[in-house]
mmCIF file of C-alpha atoms in Angstrom:
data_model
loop_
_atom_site.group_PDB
_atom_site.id
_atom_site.type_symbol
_atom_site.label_atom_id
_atom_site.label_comp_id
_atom_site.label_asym_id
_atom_site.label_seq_id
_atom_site.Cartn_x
_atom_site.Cartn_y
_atom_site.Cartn_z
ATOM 1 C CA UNK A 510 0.000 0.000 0.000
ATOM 2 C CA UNK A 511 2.841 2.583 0.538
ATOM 3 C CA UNK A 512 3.600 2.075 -3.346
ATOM 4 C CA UNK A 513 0.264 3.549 -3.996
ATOM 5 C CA UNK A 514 0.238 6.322 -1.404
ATOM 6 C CA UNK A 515 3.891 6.905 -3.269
ATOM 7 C CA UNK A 516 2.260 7.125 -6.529
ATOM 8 C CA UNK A 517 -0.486 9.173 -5.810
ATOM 9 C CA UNK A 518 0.257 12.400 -3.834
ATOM 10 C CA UNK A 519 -2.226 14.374 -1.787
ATOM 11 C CA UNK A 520 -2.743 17.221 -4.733
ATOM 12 C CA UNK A 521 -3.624 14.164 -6.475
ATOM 13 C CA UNK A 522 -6.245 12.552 -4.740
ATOM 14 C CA UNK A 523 -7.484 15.939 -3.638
ATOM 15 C CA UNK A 524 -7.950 17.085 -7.274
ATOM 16 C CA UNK A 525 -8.747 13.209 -8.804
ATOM 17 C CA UNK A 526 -11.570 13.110 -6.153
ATOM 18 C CA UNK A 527 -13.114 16.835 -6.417
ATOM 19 C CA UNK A 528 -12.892 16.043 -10.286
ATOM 20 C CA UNK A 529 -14.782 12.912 -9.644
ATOM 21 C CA UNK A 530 -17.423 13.965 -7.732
ATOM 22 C CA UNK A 531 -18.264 17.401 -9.668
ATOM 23 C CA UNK A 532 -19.043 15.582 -12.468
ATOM 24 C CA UNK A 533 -20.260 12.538 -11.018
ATOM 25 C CA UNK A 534 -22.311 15.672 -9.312
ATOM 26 C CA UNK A 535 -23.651 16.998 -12.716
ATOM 27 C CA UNK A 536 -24.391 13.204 -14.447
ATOM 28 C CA UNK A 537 -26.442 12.443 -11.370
ATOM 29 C CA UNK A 538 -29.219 14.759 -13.044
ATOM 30 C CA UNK A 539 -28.970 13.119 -16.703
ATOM 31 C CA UNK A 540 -31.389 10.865 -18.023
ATOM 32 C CA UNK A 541 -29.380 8.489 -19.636
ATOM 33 C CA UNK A 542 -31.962 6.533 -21.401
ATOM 34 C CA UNK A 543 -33.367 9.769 -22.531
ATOM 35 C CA UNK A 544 -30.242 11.786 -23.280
ATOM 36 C CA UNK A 545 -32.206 14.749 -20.936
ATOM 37 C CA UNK A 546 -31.284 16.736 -17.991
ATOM 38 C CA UNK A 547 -33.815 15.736 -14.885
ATOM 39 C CA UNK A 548 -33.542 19.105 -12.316
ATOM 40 C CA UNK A 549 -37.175 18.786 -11.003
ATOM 41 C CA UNK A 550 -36.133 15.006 -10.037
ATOM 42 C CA UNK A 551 -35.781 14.516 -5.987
ATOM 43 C CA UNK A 552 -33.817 11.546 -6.797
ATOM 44 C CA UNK A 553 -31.510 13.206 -8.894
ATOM 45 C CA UNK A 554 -30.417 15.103 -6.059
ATOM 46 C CA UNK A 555 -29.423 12.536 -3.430
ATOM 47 C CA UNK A 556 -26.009 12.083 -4.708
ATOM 48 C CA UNK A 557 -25.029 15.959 -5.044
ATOM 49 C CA UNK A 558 -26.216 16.108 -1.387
ATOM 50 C CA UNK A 559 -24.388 13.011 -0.060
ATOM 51 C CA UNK A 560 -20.977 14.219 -2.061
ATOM 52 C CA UNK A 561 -20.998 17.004 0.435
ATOM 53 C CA UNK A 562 -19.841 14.830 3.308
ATOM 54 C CA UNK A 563 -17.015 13.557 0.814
ATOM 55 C CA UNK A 564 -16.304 17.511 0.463
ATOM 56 C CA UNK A 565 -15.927 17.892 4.068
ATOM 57 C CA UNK A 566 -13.534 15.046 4.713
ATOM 58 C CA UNK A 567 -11.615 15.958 1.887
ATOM 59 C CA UNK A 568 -11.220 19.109 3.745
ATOM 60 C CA UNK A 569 -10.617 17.854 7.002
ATOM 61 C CA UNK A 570 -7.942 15.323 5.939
ATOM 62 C CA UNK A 571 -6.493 18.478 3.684
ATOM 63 C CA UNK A 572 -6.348 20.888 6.578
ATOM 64 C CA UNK A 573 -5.214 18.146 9.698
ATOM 65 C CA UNK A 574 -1.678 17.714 7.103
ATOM 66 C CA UNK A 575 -1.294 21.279 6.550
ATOM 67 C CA UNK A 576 -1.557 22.018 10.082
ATOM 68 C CA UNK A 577 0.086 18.512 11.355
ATOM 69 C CA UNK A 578 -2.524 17.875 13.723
ATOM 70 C CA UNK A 579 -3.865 14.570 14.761
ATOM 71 C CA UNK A 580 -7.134 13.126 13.821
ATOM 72 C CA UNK A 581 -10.073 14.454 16.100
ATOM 73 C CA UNK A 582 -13.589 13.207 16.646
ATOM 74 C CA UNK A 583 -15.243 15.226 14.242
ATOM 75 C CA UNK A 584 -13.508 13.814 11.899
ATOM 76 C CA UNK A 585 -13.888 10.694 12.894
ATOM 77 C CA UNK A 586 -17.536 11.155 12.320
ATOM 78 C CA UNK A 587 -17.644 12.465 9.290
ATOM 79 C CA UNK A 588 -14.989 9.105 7.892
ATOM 80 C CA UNK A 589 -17.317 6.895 9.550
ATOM 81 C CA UNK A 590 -20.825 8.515 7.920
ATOM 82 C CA UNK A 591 -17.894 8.494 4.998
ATOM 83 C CA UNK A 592 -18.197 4.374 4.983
ATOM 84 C CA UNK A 593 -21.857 4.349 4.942
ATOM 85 C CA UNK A 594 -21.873 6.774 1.781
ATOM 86 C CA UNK A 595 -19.339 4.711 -0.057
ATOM 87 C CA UNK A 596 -22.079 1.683 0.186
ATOM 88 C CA UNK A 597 -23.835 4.231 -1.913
ATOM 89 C CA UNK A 598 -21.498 4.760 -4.362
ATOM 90 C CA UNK A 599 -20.988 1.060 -4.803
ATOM 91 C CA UNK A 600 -24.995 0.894 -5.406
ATOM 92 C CA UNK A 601 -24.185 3.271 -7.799
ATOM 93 C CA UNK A 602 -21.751 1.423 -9.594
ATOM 94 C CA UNK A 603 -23.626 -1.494 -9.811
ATOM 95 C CA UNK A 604 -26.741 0.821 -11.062
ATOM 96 C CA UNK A 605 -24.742 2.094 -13.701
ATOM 97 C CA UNK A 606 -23.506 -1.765 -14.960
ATOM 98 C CA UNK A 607 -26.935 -2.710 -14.407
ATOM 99 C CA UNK A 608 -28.176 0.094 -17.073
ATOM 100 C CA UNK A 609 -25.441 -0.400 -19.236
ATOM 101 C CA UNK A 610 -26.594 -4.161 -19.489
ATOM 102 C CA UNK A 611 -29.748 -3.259 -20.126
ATOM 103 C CA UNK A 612 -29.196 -1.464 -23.547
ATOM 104 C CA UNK A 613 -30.079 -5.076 -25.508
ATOM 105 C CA UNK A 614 -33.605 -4.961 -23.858
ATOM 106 C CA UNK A 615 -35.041 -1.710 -25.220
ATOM 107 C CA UNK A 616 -34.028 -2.816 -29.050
ATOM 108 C CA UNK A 617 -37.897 -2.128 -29.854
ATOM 109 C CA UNK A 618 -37.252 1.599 -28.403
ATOM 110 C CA UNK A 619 -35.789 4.746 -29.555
ATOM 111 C CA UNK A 620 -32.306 4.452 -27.791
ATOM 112 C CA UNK A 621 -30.201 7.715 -28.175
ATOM 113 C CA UNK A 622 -26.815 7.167 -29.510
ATOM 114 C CA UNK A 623 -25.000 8.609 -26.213
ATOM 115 C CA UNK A 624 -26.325 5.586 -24.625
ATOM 116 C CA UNK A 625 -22.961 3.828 -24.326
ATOM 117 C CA UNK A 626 -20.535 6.378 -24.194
ATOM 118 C CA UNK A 627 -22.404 8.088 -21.379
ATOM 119 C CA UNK A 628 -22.845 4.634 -19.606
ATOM 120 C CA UNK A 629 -19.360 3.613 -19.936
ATOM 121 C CA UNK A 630 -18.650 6.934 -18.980
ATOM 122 C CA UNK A 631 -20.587 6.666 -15.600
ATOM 123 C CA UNK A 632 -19.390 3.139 -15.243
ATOM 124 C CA UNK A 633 -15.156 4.293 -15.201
ATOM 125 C CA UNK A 634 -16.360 7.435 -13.043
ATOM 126 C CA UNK A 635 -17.480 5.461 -10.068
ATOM 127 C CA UNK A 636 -15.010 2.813 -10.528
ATOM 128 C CA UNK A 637 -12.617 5.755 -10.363
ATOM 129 C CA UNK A 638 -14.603 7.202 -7.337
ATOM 130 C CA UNK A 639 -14.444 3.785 -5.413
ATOM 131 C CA UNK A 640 -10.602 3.452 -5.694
ATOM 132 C CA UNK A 641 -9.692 7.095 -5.132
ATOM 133 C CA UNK A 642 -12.345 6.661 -1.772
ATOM 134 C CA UNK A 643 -10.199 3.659 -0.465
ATOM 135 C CA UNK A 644 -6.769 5.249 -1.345
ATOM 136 C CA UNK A 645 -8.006 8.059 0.818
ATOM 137 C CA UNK A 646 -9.130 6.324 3.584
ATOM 138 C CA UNK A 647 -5.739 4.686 3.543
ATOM 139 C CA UNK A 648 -3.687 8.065 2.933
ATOM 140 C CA UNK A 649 -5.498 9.410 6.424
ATOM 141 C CA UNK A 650 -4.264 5.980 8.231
ATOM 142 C CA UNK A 651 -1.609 6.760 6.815
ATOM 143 C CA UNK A 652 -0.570 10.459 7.009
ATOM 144 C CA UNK A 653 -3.123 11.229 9.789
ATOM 145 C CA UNK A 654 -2.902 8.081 11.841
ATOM 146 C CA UNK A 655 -5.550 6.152 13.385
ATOM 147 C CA UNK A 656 -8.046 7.802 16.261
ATOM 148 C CA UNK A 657 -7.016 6.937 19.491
ATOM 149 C CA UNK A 658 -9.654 7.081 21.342
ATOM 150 C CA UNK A 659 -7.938 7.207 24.647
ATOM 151 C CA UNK A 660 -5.777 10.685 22.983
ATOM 152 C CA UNK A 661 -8.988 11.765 21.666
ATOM 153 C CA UNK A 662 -10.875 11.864 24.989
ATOM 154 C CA UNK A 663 -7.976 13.339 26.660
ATOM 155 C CA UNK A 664 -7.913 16.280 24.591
ATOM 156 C CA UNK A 665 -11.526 17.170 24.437
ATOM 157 C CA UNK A 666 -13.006 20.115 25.885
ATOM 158 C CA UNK A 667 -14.997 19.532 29.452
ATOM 159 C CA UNK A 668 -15.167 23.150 30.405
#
C-alpha cells in the first residue's frame, strides 16, 4: 500500500476526487436513457447532497496535514458517515452496470446514440470514485494516523 500512497500524492487525490465527484455531481441529473437533464427530479439530487460529506472530509484530511494535527472526533464522524456513503457509491456502480446491461432490452425503443458512451462513462467514473475513496481512507491511516480514542478523549473540551 505505501507504493500507492507513493504514486499518488495528496494534490492528487485531492484534485482526482473533487474532479470525480463534480461531475459525477452533474451526471447524477442526466437521463441516460433519454439523453435529458432531470432538475425537477428529488432523486436526482441525493447524490449531489451526499458528495458534500465527501467535500468535508476531503477538507478535514487536507487541513489536519497542513496544520500537522492529529485526527479528532469530528472527523472521525464524518470518515465513519464516509463508509456508509461509499455503500452508496458502490450501489451506484452497480446501477450504472446494471443500465449499461440493459441497452439489448429496449431494441424495440428509440435508444439515443450517447447511450454507451455516457454509460461507460458513468461506469469508469465510479469505478474511479471507489478506488480514489479507499486510497483516501488509507492516505489518512496513513498520514493522519488512526483515532485513538484514549488521545482523543484526553484532549476534548470539558469546560
Amino acid at each position: 500500500m505505501q507504493t500507492i500512497l507513493r504514486l499518488f500524492p495528496l494534490r492528487v487525490i485531492l484534485i482526482t476526487s473533487i474532479f470525480l465527484l463534480l461531475t459525477l455531481d452533474v451526471l447524477s441529473f442526466y437521463g441516460i436513457y433519454t439523453n435529458t437533464f432531470y432538475f425537477l427530479k428529488f432523486d436526482n439530487y441525493i447524490f449531489p447532497v451526499l458528495s458534500i460529506v465527501h467535500f468535508i472530509y476531503l477538507y478535514s484530511i487536507w487541513f489536519k496535514i497542513k496544520v500537522n494535527e492529529p485526527g479528532d472526533l469530528q472527523m472521525k464522524n464524518v470518515e465513519y458517515i464516509l463508509y456508509f456513503i461509499y455503500l452508496i457509491y458502490i450501489f451506484k456502480f452497480i446501477e450504472s452496470i446494471y443500465k449499461l446491461a440493459t441497452y439489448t432490452d429496449f431494441e424495440d425503443h428509440f435508444i439515443p446514440e450517447t447511450f454507451i458512451p455516457i454509460g461507460v462513462t458513468l461506469v469508469v467514473l465510479y469505478f474511479l470514485l471507489l478506488v480514489i475513496t479507499v486510497i483516501t481512507f488509507f492516505f489518512r491511516l496513513n498520514k493522519i494516523s488512526s483515532y485513538n480514542f484514549d488521545d482523543i478523549n484526553n484532549h476534548s473540551d470539558h469546560w
